[in-house]
Amino acid sequence: MSLYDKTAHELHELLTTKKISATELTADVLSRVDEVEDKIGAYLTITRDKAIADSKAVDEKIARGEKISPLEGIPCAVKDNICTKGIRTTCASKILENFVPPYDATAYGKLTAQKPVLIGKANLDEFAMGGSTENSGFHVTRNPHNLEHVPGGSSGGSAAAVAAGEAVFALGSDTGGSIRQPASFCGVVGLKPTYGRVSRYGLVAYASSLDQIGPITRDVTDCAFVLNAIAGHDDMDSTSTAAQVPDFTKSLIADVKGLTIGLPKEYFVAGIDSDVETSVRNAAKKFEQLGANIVEISLPHTDYAISTYYLIAPAEAATNLERYDGVSYGARVDGVDVVDMMTNTRTEKFGAEVKRRIMIGNYALSAGYYDAYYLKALKVRTLIQRDFTDAFKTVDLILAPTAPTAAFKLGEMVSDPLKMYLQDVCTVPLNLAGLPGISIPCGVTNDGLPIGFQLIGKALDEATILRAAFTYEQIN
Ligand code: GLN
């Protein structure tokens, strides 16, 4: 029996009924890694010995008759911009190639309290800047459904690992779509929680007002279990919310009767692939058949979301990445004096996309341009937030494509950053507004590549998102 392609909740059942052991499960996933990792390239670090040792501990606990947590013994991957104490955390950047954090990110620490088995740290676009994982400073990751295609990004390694059976679930991070878009490209489930729902402490900062950690899983049930594990207030992150964390597994109810779901007309625009549009509209029809009320809505400032995001995110990135100066963290390239050393370090160790964003960000923040660019972007951000507030006066959820296309070919967009940025049209508005959103598989293109759709909820209302997503999943 192959185990690597099962969900966490199925495996939990097999573990607790002693049909399988945790060591057997970890061995199965590790042998799957041996079989496919050369082709996929999902990982930057594989924690094989730790995985084997941790799985043994779970078996000993089961043998003692102790109860195990829902994620205990379940093999997982963690995006390599999430700090793991004693385990290299590179952000897929040469500048952090040998960085070993002295502490755990809070979300990872909460996860480890449940004792899953870490298989490794997953590849990403350098510092999470990108949408294809081609910007990794180390190697590309390929889409398990078609090796000529990208897995999406920036959490491409996490999504590909889950889709390829190299992990049962993963943690990703989402600043402008980096959990949802790769989940959609790889045919898995990905949830970006409400801003503040999960602590950002120990998530290496890209754009701090947008970043959020979340689950990438094989189904909605697993998504609820992982969110349960990582959510909650953290004194170490002043932006984490004090709001109560419900038990998200209580939302796994197959019932959407009476829910009103809005279809924003601005998300079905020129540039959207016809296969994607058809599948997403079919998903809306299914919700209608299930008793939901579907209405067309308008989010009028959607058109400005990309420009707004690509000013705010680089501005924050330029500031956050100042710390990599050859002194405080990471790599150093010598120079004749300190300025020369810093210049050499940053020139040699940052990749092209990271440098591009530092330049855009510093430009937008510089005296003389601040008002015209950064400040204006903040004002438009407020308008985008208001669009959602207005829409949620009449709807419970918003349904939209996750991305305008399915996974594109490797190399197809890297030389055209603007084209790549435009891919983020359906995902960045949520980050700008701080709202939660999930991507769920809803079909495949004529070429057999997965398509996903997004359910967007009110702030802190992951519960309704999960309920609707679970309902949809039951009929599919
Ligand atoms: N593709 C977007 C970007 O390049 C989103 C990245 C992310 O969510 N980390 O900024």
Short mmCIF file of C-alpha atoms and ligand atoms in Angstrom, two decimals:
data_model
loop_
_atom_site.label_atom_id
_atom_site.label_comp_id
_atom_site.label_asym_id
_atom_site.label_seq_id
_atom_site.Cartn_x
_atom_site.Cartn_y
_atom_site.Cartn_z
CA MET A 1 0.00 0.00 0.00
CA SER A 2 1.45 3.36 -0.91
CA LEU A 3 1.04 5.86 1.87
CA TYR A 4 2.66 8.98 0.47
CA ASP A 5 -0.45 10.01 -1.48
CA LYS A 6 -2.94 9.87 1.38
CA THR A 7 -4.28 12.78 3.40
CA ALA A 8 -3.15 13.52 6.94
CA HIS A 9 -6.53 12.61 8.41
CA GLU A 10 -6.56 9.24 6.60
CA LEU A 11 -3.04 8.55 7.81
CA HIS A 12 -3.92 9.58 11.36
CA GLU A 13 -6.68 6.98 11.31
CA LEU A 14 -4.27 4.32 10.01
CA LEU A 15 -1.74 5.24 12.72
CA THR A 16 -4.19 5.22 15.60
CA THR A 17 -5.71 1.91 14.52
CA LYS A 18 -2.15 0.55 14.22
CA LYS A 19 -2.63 -0.46 10.58
CA ILE A 20 0.60 1.37 9.81
CA SER A 21 3.50 2.69 11.86
CA ALA A 22 4.95 6.19 11.73
CA THR A 23 8.36 4.81 10.75
CA GLU A 24 6.81 2.93 7.87
CA LEU A 25 4.99 6.09 6.75
CA THR A 26 8.12 8.24 6.91
CA ALA A 27 10.12 5.57 5.06
CA ASP A 28 7.46 5.50 2.35
CA VAL A 29 7.56 9.28 1.88
CA LEU A 30 11.38 9.32 1.93
CA SER A 31 11.52 6.63 -0.72
CA ARG A 32 9.08 8.68 -2.79
CA VAL A 33 11.47 11.63 -2.36
CA ASP A 34 14.32 9.40 -3.59
CA GLU A 35 12.25 8.42 -6.58
CA VAL A 36 11.02 11.83 -7.77
CA GLU A 37 13.04 14.63 -6.17
CA ASP A 38 15.65 14.66 -8.96
CA LYS A 39 12.90 15.59 -11.39
CA ILE A 40 10.80 17.87 -9.17
CA GLY A 41 13.35 19.76 -7.05
CA ALA A 42 10.87 20.61 -4.30
CA TYR A 43 13.44 20.77 -1.48
CA LEU A 44 16.46 22.86 -0.57
CA THR A 45 17.29 20.78 2.51
CA ILE A 46 16.12 17.26 3.34
CA THR A 47 16.06 16.43 7.04
CA ARG A 48 16.19 12.66 6.57
CA ASP A 49 17.86 11.60 9.84
CA LYS A 50 15.68 13.86 11.93
CA ALA A 51 12.60 12.54 10.10
CA ILE A 52 13.50 8.92 10.83
CA ALA A 53 14.30 9.66 14.48
CA ASP A 54 11.11 11.70 14.96
CA SER A 55 8.96 8.98 13.41
CA LYS A 56 10.46 6.41 15.81
CA ALA A 57 9.51 8.58 18.76
CA VAL A 58 5.91 8.64 17.52
CA ASP A 59 5.83 4.85 17.29
CA GLU A 60 7.20 4.56 20.83
CA LYS A 61 4.45 6.85 22.04
CA ILE A 62 1.79 4.80 20.26
CA ALA A 63 3.32 1.61 21.73
CA ARG A 64 3.01 3.13 25.22
CA GLY A 65 -0.70 3.54 24.53
CA GLU A 66 -0.54 7.34 24.54
CA LYS A 67 -2.86 9.45 22.44
CA ILE A 68 -1.35 11.20 19.43
CA SER A 69 -2.29 14.58 17.95
CA PRO A 70 -3.98 14.79 14.52
CA LEU A 71 -0.70 15.71 12.80
CA GLU A 72 1.60 13.53 14.88
CA GLY A 73 3.89 11.43 12.72
CA ILE A 74 2.60 13.00 9.50
CA PRO A 75 5.40 13.92 7.04
CA CYS A 76 5.48 17.61 6.11
CA ALA A 77 7.49 20.26 4.30
CA VAL A 78 8.14 23.81 5.49
CA LYS A 79 8.89 26.70 3.14
CA ASP A 80 12.49 27.76 3.53
CA ASN A 81 11.68 31.31 4.60
CA ILE A 82 10.22 30.03 7.89
CA CYS A 83 12.87 29.83 10.60
CA THR A 84 13.60 26.36 11.95
CA LYS A 85 15.96 26.23 14.92
CA GLY A 86 19.16 24.38 14.04
CA ILE A 87 18.00 23.71 10.47
CA ARG A 88 19.34 25.82 7.62
CA THR A 89 16.88 28.46 6.44
CA THR A 90 18.01 30.02 3.17
CA CYS A 91 15.02 31.89 1.71
CA ALA A 92 16.44 30.39 -1.51
CA SER A 93 19.02 33.17 -1.42
CA LYS A 94 22.79 32.88 -1.71
CA ILE A 95 22.99 35.58 0.93
CA LEU A 96 21.50 33.17 3.51
CA GLU A 97 22.99 30.00 2.05
CA ASN A 98 24.49 28.96 5.38
CA PHE A 99 22.12 30.66 7.78
CA VAL A 100 21.02 28.42 10.65
CA PRO A 101 18.39 30.17 12.79
CA PRO A 102 18.87 30.08 16.57
CA TYR A 103 15.09 29.98 17.09
CA ASP A 104 11.87 28.64 15.58
CA ALA A 105 9.26 30.76 13.86
CA THR A 106 6.21 30.77 16.12
CA ALA A 107 4.04 29.02 13.50
CA TYR A 108 6.64 26.28 13.09
CA GLY A 109 7.05 25.99 16.87
CA LYS A 110 3.28 25.56 17.25
CA LEU A 111 3.32 22.96 14.51
CA THR A 112 6.16 21.00 16.10
CA ALA A 113 4.16 20.88 19.33
CA GLN A 114 1.91 18.49 17.38
CA LYS A 115 4.97 16.42 16.40
CA PRO A 116 4.62 16.05 12.65
CA VAL A 117 7.68 14.65 10.86
CA LEU A 118 9.66 17.31 8.99
CA ILE A 119 10.91 15.91 5.66
CA GLY A 120 12.64 19.11 4.62
CA LYS A 121 12.69 22.78 3.79
CA ALA A 122 10.94 23.62 0.56
CA ASN A 123 12.18 25.69 -2.37
CA LEU A 124 10.78 29.14 -3.16
CA ASP A 125 11.45 32.22 -5.20
CA GLU A 126 14.29 34.09 -3.50
CA PHE A 127 12.82 35.87 -0.44
CA ALA A 128 9.37 34.84 -1.73
CA MET A 129 9.60 37.30 -4.61
CA GLY A 130 8.04 35.66 -7.61
CA GLY A 131 5.29 33.48 -8.92
CA SER A 132 7.09 30.52 -10.49
CA THR A 133 9.93 29.41 -8.14
CA GLU A 134 12.29 30.16 -11.05
CA ASN A 135 13.77 32.99 -8.96
CA SER A 136 15.26 30.52 -6.46
CA GLY A 137 18.97 31.18 -6.02
CA PHE A 138 19.60 27.41 -6.10
CA HIS A 139 17.43 25.52 -8.57
CA VAL A 140 14.00 25.56 -10.17
CA THR A 141 11.11 23.39 -9.01
CA ARG A 142 9.01 21.62 -11.62
CA ASN A 143 5.28 21.02 -11.68
CA PRO A 144 4.54 17.37 -10.80
CA HIS A 145 1.67 17.35 -13.32
CA ASN A 146 3.96 18.34 -16.18
CA LEU A 147 7.69 18.76 -15.71
CA GLU A 148 7.92 21.36 -18.47
CA HIS A 149 5.71 23.68 -16.42
CA VAL A 150 6.31 25.77 -13.31
CA PRO A 151 4.71 24.79 -9.99
CA GLY A 152 3.80 28.44 -9.36
CA GLY A 153 5.33 30.45 -6.59
CA SER A 154 6.67 31.61 -4.45
CA SER A 155 5.74 28.55 -2.33
CA GLY A 156 6.34 26.32 -5.37
CA GLY A 157 8.47 23.81 -3.47
CA SER A 158 5.81 23.40 -0.78
CA ALA A 159 2.96 22.91 -3.29
CA ALA A 160 5.00 20.60 -5.53
CA ALA A 161 6.09 18.49 -2.53
CA VAL A 162 2.44 17.96 -1.51
CA ALA A 163 1.30 17.28 -5.09
CA ALA A 164 4.18 14.86 -5.79
CA GLY A 165 3.82 12.83 -2.57
CA GLU A 166 7.08 14.19 -1.15
CA ALA A 167 5.15 15.54 1.87
CA VAL A 168 1.60 15.07 3.07
CA PHE A 169 1.14 18.75 3.88
CA ALA A 170 3.25 21.87 3.91
CA LEU A 171 3.53 25.37 5.29
CA GLY A 172 3.82 28.18 2.77
CA SER A 173 3.71 31.95 2.98
CA ASP A 174 1.55 34.34 1.01
CA THR A 175 2.35 38.01 0.44
CA GLY A 176 0.55 38.43 -2.87
CA GLY A 177 -0.67 34.93 -3.71
CA SER A 178 2.26 32.68 -2.90
CA ILE A 179 0.20 29.99 -1.18
CA ARG A 180 -2.91 30.13 -3.37
CA GLN A 181 -1.35 30.39 -6.84
CA PRO A 182 1.05 27.42 -6.46
CA ALA A 183 -1.74 25.41 -4.82
CA SER A 184 -3.88 26.11 -7.88
CA PHE A 185 -1.04 25.27 -10.31
CA CYS A 186 -0.29 22.00 -8.50
CA GLY A 187 -3.88 20.85 -7.93
CA VAL A 188 -3.84 21.07 -4.13
CA VAL A 189 -5.55 23.18 -1.45
CA GLY A 190 -3.88 26.36 -0.15
CA LEU A 191 -5.18 28.81 2.43
CA LYS A 192 -3.97 32.32 3.16
CA PRO A 193 -5.35 33.15 6.59
CA THR A 194 -6.51 36.63 7.63
CA TYR A 195 -3.58 38.98 8.22
CA GLY A 196 -2.75 38.53 11.91
CA ARG A 197 -4.35 35.10 12.29
CA VAL A 198 -0.96 33.35 12.23
CA SER A 199 2.13 34.88 13.81
CA ARG A 200 4.77 36.22 11.44
CA TYR A 201 7.49 35.96 14.07
CA GLY A 202 10.33 34.02 12.47
CA LEU A 203 8.91 34.27 8.96
CA VAL A 204 11.74 36.03 7.15
CA ALA A 205 10.17 39.37 6.22
CA TYR A 206 9.44 40.21 2.61
CA ALA A 207 6.60 42.77 2.88
CA SER A 208 5.54 42.85 6.51
CA SER A 209 2.09 44.41 6.06
CA LEU A 210 1.13 41.65 3.60
CA ASP A 211 3.02 38.47 4.63
CA GLN A 212 1.08 35.58 6.17
CA ILE A 213 1.91 31.90 6.78
CA GLY A 214 -0.66 29.23 5.88
CA PRO A 215 -1.31 25.57 5.04
CA ILE A 216 -0.91 23.74 1.72
CA THR A 217 -2.71 20.40 1.90
CA ARG A 218 -4.34 17.62 -0.12
CA ASP A 219 -7.84 18.43 1.06
CA VAL A 220 -9.89 20.90 3.04
CA THR A 221 -10.04 18.72 6.16
CA ASP A 222 -6.25 18.69 6.42
CA CYS A 223 -6.26 22.43 5.86
CA ALA A 224 -8.48 22.89 8.94
CA PHE A 225 -6.20 20.68 11.06
CA VAL A 226 -3.06 22.54 10.03
CA LEU A 227 -4.69 25.94 10.56
CA ASN A 228 -5.77 24.80 14.03
CA ALA A 229 -2.14 23.96 14.77
CA ILE A 230 -0.58 27.26 13.68
CA ALA A 231 -3.18 29.99 14.37
CA GLY A 232 -3.32 32.22 17.41
CA HIS A 233 -2.04 35.33 19.10
CA ASP A 234 1.69 35.69 19.70
CA ASP A 235 3.29 38.27 21.96
CA MET A 236 6.29 38.22 19.63
CA ASP A 237 4.23 39.62 16.74
CA SER A 238 2.41 42.84 17.54
CA THR A 239 0.29 42.47 14.39
CA SER A 240 -1.05 39.08 15.41
CA THR A 241 -4.67 39.29 16.41
CA ALA A 242 -5.99 38.62 19.88
CA ALA A 243 -9.18 37.21 18.35
CA GLN A 244 -10.30 33.78 19.56
CA VAL A 245 -9.24 30.87 17.37
CA PRO A 246 -12.22 28.61 16.71
CA ASP A 247 -11.77 24.89 16.18
CA PHE A 248 -11.68 24.99 12.38
CA THR A 249 -12.55 21.30 12.07
CA LYS A 250 -16.02 22.28 13.33
CA SER A 251 -16.48 24.07 9.99
CA LEU A 252 -16.20 20.85 8.03
CA ILE A 253 -19.92 20.70 7.40
CA ALA A 254 -21.29 19.96 3.94
CA ASP A 255 -23.89 22.71 3.77
CA VAL A 256 -23.93 26.02 1.93
CA LYS A 257 -27.68 26.54 1.89
CA GLY A 258 -28.55 30.17 2.35
CA LEU A 259 -24.98 31.46 1.83
CA THR A 260 -24.67 34.33 -0.61
CA ILE A 261 -21.59 34.10 -2.81
CA GLY A 262 -20.49 37.02 -4.97
CA LEU A 263 -18.78 36.71 -8.36
CA PRO A 264 -16.73 39.87 -8.91
CA LYS A 265 -17.04 40.87 -12.54
CA GLU A 266 -13.59 42.50 -12.56
CA TYR A 267 -11.94 39.09 -11.99
CA PHE A 268 -13.29 37.65 -15.23
CA VAL A 269 -11.54 40.00 -17.59
CA ALA A 270 -9.47 39.97 -20.77
CA GLY A 271 -6.40 37.81 -20.31
CA ILE A 272 -8.20 35.07 -18.40
CA ASP A 273 -7.80 31.68 -20.02
CA SER A 274 -11.10 30.31 -21.34
CA ASP A 275 -10.54 26.91 -19.65
CA VAL A 276 -10.04 28.71 -16.34
CA GLU A 277 -13.11 30.91 -16.78
CA THR A 278 -15.31 27.91 -17.66
CA SER A 279 -14.13 25.82 -14.69
CA VAL A 280 -14.55 28.67 -12.22
CA ARG A 281 -18.02 29.53 -13.50
CA ASN A 282 -18.93 25.83 -13.28
CA ALA A 283 -17.81 25.84 -9.66
CA ALA A 284 -20.17 28.76 -9.06
CA LYS A 285 -23.00 26.77 -10.70
CA LYS A 286 -22.30 23.84 -8.42
CA PHE A 287 -22.60 26.10 -5.39
CA GLU A 288 -25.93 27.27 -6.75
CA GLN A 289 -27.11 23.67 -7.13
CA LEU A 290 -26.04 23.07 -3.55
CA GLY A 291 -28.35 25.83 -2.36
CA ALA A 292 -26.09 28.89 -2.29
CA ASN A 293 -27.24 32.16 -3.73
CA ILE A 294 -24.87 33.41 -6.48
CA VAL A 295 -24.82 37.11 -7.29
CA GLU A 296 -22.64 39.25 -9.51
CA ILE A 297 -20.75 41.93 -7.61
CA SER A 298 -18.26 44.66 -8.42
CA LEU A 299 -14.90 45.36 -6.79
CA PRO A 300 -14.26 48.54 -8.77
CA HIS A 301 -10.64 49.22 -7.79
CA THR A 302 -9.35 45.76 -8.78
CA ASP A 303 -7.62 47.27 -11.79
CA TYR A 304 -5.27 49.20 -9.52
CA ALA A 305 -4.34 46.29 -7.27
CA ILE A 306 -1.25 45.18 -9.20
CA SER A 307 0.25 48.68 -9.36
CA THR A 308 -0.54 49.24 -5.70
CA TYR A 309 0.96 45.93 -4.64
CA TYR A 310 4.07 46.38 -6.77
CA LEU A 311 4.79 49.68 -5.01
CA ILE A 312 3.96 48.68 -1.43
CA ALA A 313 5.60 45.23 -1.51
CA PRO A 314 8.93 46.40 -3.00
CA ALA A 315 8.96 49.45 -0.68
CA GLU A 316 8.65 47.17 2.35
CA ALA A 317 11.08 44.69 0.81
CA ALA A 318 13.72 47.36 0.21
CA THR A 319 13.49 48.30 3.88
CA ASN A 320 13.39 44.73 5.20
CA LEU A 321 16.32 43.59 3.10
CA GLU A 322 18.59 46.39 4.34
CA ARG A 323 19.65 44.03 7.11
CA TYR A 324 21.64 41.82 4.73
CA ASP A 325 24.78 43.92 4.83
CA GLY A 326 27.51 41.32 5.25
CA VAL A 327 27.65 42.12 8.97
CA SER A 328 24.51 41.10 10.83
CA TYR A 329 23.41 38.02 8.89
CA GLY A 330 24.51 35.65 6.23
CA ALA A 331 27.21 35.84 3.62
CA ARG A 332 29.97 38.42 3.29
CA VAL A 333 32.06 39.25 0.24
CA ASP A 334 35.18 41.18 1.21
CA GLY A 335 36.02 44.65 -0.11
CA VAL A 336 38.62 47.34 0.39
CA ASP A 337 36.49 49.11 2.98
CA VAL A 338 33.13 48.62 4.64
CA VAL A 339 31.06 50.26 1.89
CA ASP A 340 32.87 48.21 -0.72
CA MET A 341 32.26 45.05 1.35
CA MET A 342 28.53 45.79 1.62
CA THR A 343 28.28 46.61 -2.07
CA ASN A 344 30.11 43.45 -3.07
CA THR A 345 28.04 41.29 -0.73
CA ARG A 346 24.70 42.58 -1.97
CA THR A 347 25.76 42.69 -5.63
CA GLU A 348 27.05 39.15 -5.65
CA LYS A 349 24.59 37.42 -3.33
CA PHE A 350 21.19 38.86 -4.24
CA GLY A 351 19.51 37.59 -7.41
CA ALA A 352 18.19 39.80 -10.21
CA GLU A 353 14.55 39.92 -9.09
CA VAL A 354 15.46 40.83 -5.51
CA LYS A 355 17.68 43.66 -6.77
CA ARG A 356 14.93 44.86 -9.09
CA ARG A 357 12.51 45.10 -6.16
CA ILE A 358 15.01 46.84 -3.90
CA MET A 359 15.50 49.44 -6.62
CA ILE A 360 11.76 49.88 -7.25
CA GLY A 361 11.11 50.11 -3.51
CA ASN A 362 13.84 52.64 -2.79
CA TYR A 363 12.72 54.70 -5.74
CA ALA A 364 9.11 54.74 -4.53
CA LEU A 365 10.23 55.72 -1.03
CA SER A 366 12.76 58.36 -1.96
CA ALA A 367 12.20 62.03 -1.15
CA GLY A 368 10.41 63.65 -4.06
CA TYR A 369 8.74 60.44 -5.18
CA TYR A 370 7.27 59.27 -1.87
CA ASP A 371 4.03 61.24 -2.25
CA ALA A 372 3.56 60.34 -5.88
CA TYR A 373 4.19 56.62 -5.47
CA TYR A 374 4.29 55.10 -1.99
CA LEU A 375 1.79 57.42 -0.32
CA LYS A 376 -0.56 57.22 -3.27
CA ALA A 377 -0.35 53.43 -3.22
CA LEU A 378 -1.36 53.46 0.45
CA LYS A 379 -4.41 55.56 -0.40
CA VAL A 380 -5.43 53.21 -3.20
CA ARG A 381 -4.93 50.31 -0.80
CA THR A 382 -7.65 51.86 1.37
CA LEU A 383 -9.98 52.04 -1.65
CA ILE A 384 -9.35 48.36 -2.40
CA GLN A 385 -10.10 47.51 1.22
CA ARG A 386 -13.33 49.50 1.01
CA ASP A 387 -14.40 47.60 -2.11
CA PHE A 388 -14.36 44.42 -0.03
CA THR A 389 -16.06 46.01 2.97
CA ASP A 390 -18.86 47.19 0.69
CA ALA A 391 -19.16 43.81 -1.03
CA PHE A 392 -19.33 41.94 2.26
CA LYS A 393 -22.37 43.99 3.25
CA THR A 394 -24.36 41.83 0.83
CA VAL A 395 -22.37 38.60 0.38
CA ASP A 396 -20.88 36.01 2.75
CA LEU A 397 -18.10 34.88 0.41
CA ILE A 398 -16.54 35.92 -2.89
CA LEU A 399 -15.70 33.34 -5.55
CA ALA A 400 -13.04 34.11 -8.16
CA PRO A 401 -10.29 32.45 -10.18
CA THR A 402 -7.04 31.98 -8.25
CA ALA A 403 -4.94 32.88 -11.27
CA PRO A 404 -5.87 33.91 -14.82
CA THR A 405 -4.15 30.85 -16.31
CA ALA A 406 -3.03 27.37 -15.34
CA ALA A 407 0.70 26.66 -14.81
CA PHE A 408 2.76 28.26 -17.55
CA LYS A 409 5.91 26.79 -19.08
CA LEU A 410 9.29 27.11 -17.40
CA GLY A 411 11.13 30.04 -18.96
CA GLU A 412 7.98 31.46 -20.53
CA MET A 413 7.78 34.56 -18.33
CA VAL A 414 11.12 35.03 -16.59
CA SER A 415 12.37 37.50 -19.16
CA ASP A 416 9.21 39.63 -18.86
CA PRO A 417 8.72 40.67 -15.21
CA LEU A 418 5.66 42.77 -16.00
CA LYS A 419 3.87 39.81 -17.58
CA MET A 420 4.76 37.77 -14.51
CA TYR A 421 3.43 40.50 -12.18
CA LEU A 422 0.12 40.59 -14.07
CA GLN A 423 -0.40 36.92 -13.11
CA ASP A 424 -1.10 38.13 -9.57
CA VAL A 425 -4.23 40.09 -10.47
CA CYS A 426 -6.66 37.80 -8.61
CA THR A 427 -4.55 37.19 -5.52
CA VAL A 428 -2.94 40.48 -4.43
CA PRO A 429 -6.18 42.32 -3.59
CA LEU A 430 -6.76 40.00 -0.60
CA ASN A 431 -3.31 40.68 0.82
CA LEU A 432 -3.82 44.42 0.39
CA ALA A 433 -7.11 44.08 2.29
CA GLY A 434 -5.76 41.56 4.84
CA LEU A 435 -8.51 39.06 4.00
CA PRO A 436 -8.45 35.25 4.07
CA GLY A 437 -8.71 33.18 0.88
CA ILE A 438 -8.44 29.56 -0.11
CA SER A 439 -7.62 27.97 -3.46
CA ILE A 440 -9.39 24.72 -4.29
CA PRO A 441 -8.91 22.52 -7.36
CA CYS A 442 -11.83 22.72 -9.81
CA GLY A 443 -10.75 20.91 -12.92
CA VAL A 444 -8.00 20.67 -15.50
CA THR A 445 -7.19 22.40 -18.77
CA ASN A 446 -7.22 20.62 -22.13
CA ASP A 447 -3.54 19.94 -21.48
CA GLY A 448 -4.29 18.26 -18.16
CA LEU A 449 -2.99 21.06 -15.94
CA PRO A 450 -4.88 21.79 -12.71
CA ILE A 451 -7.16 24.82 -12.34
CA GLY A 452 -8.10 26.34 -9.00
CA PHE A 453 -10.66 28.79 -7.76
CA GLN A 454 -10.59 31.08 -4.79
CA LEU A 455 -13.07 31.60 -2.00
CA ILE A 456 -12.50 34.90 -0.25
CA GLY A 457 -13.98 35.56 3.17
CA LYS A 458 -14.52 38.37 5.64
CA ALA A 459 -11.67 39.14 8.00
CA LEU A 460 -11.25 36.32 10.54
CA ASP A 461 -13.96 34.26 8.86
CA GLU A 462 -11.85 31.33 7.72
CA ALA A 463 -14.63 29.16 9.16
CA THR A 464 -17.11 30.05 6.40
CA ILE A 465 -14.44 29.63 3.74
CA LEU A 466 -13.61 26.17 5.02
CA ARG A 467 -17.26 25.18 5.25
CA ALA A 468 -17.97 26.19 1.64
CA ALA A 469 -14.73 24.64 0.39
CA PHE A 470 -15.49 21.41 2.22
CA THR A 471 -19.00 21.32 0.76
CA TYR A 472 -17.65 21.79 -2.76
CA GLU A 473 -15.04 19.10 -2.23
CA GLN A 474 -17.68 16.54 -1.20
CA ILE A 475 -19.44 16.72 -4.56
CA ASN A 476 -16.31 16.75 -6.66
N1 GLN B 1 3.99 36.77 -6.99
C1 GLN B 1 3.93 37.78 -5.98
C2 GLN B 1 5.26 38.50 -5.90
O1 GLN B 1 6.12 38.17 -6.66
C3 GLN B 1 3.55 37.18 -4.68
C4 GLN B 1 4.66 36.64 -3.90
C5 GLN B 1 4.28 36.16 -2.54
O2 GLN B 1 3.09 36.03 -2.21
N2 GLN B 1 5.28 35.91 -1.71
O3 GLN B 1 5.44 39.38 -5.11
#
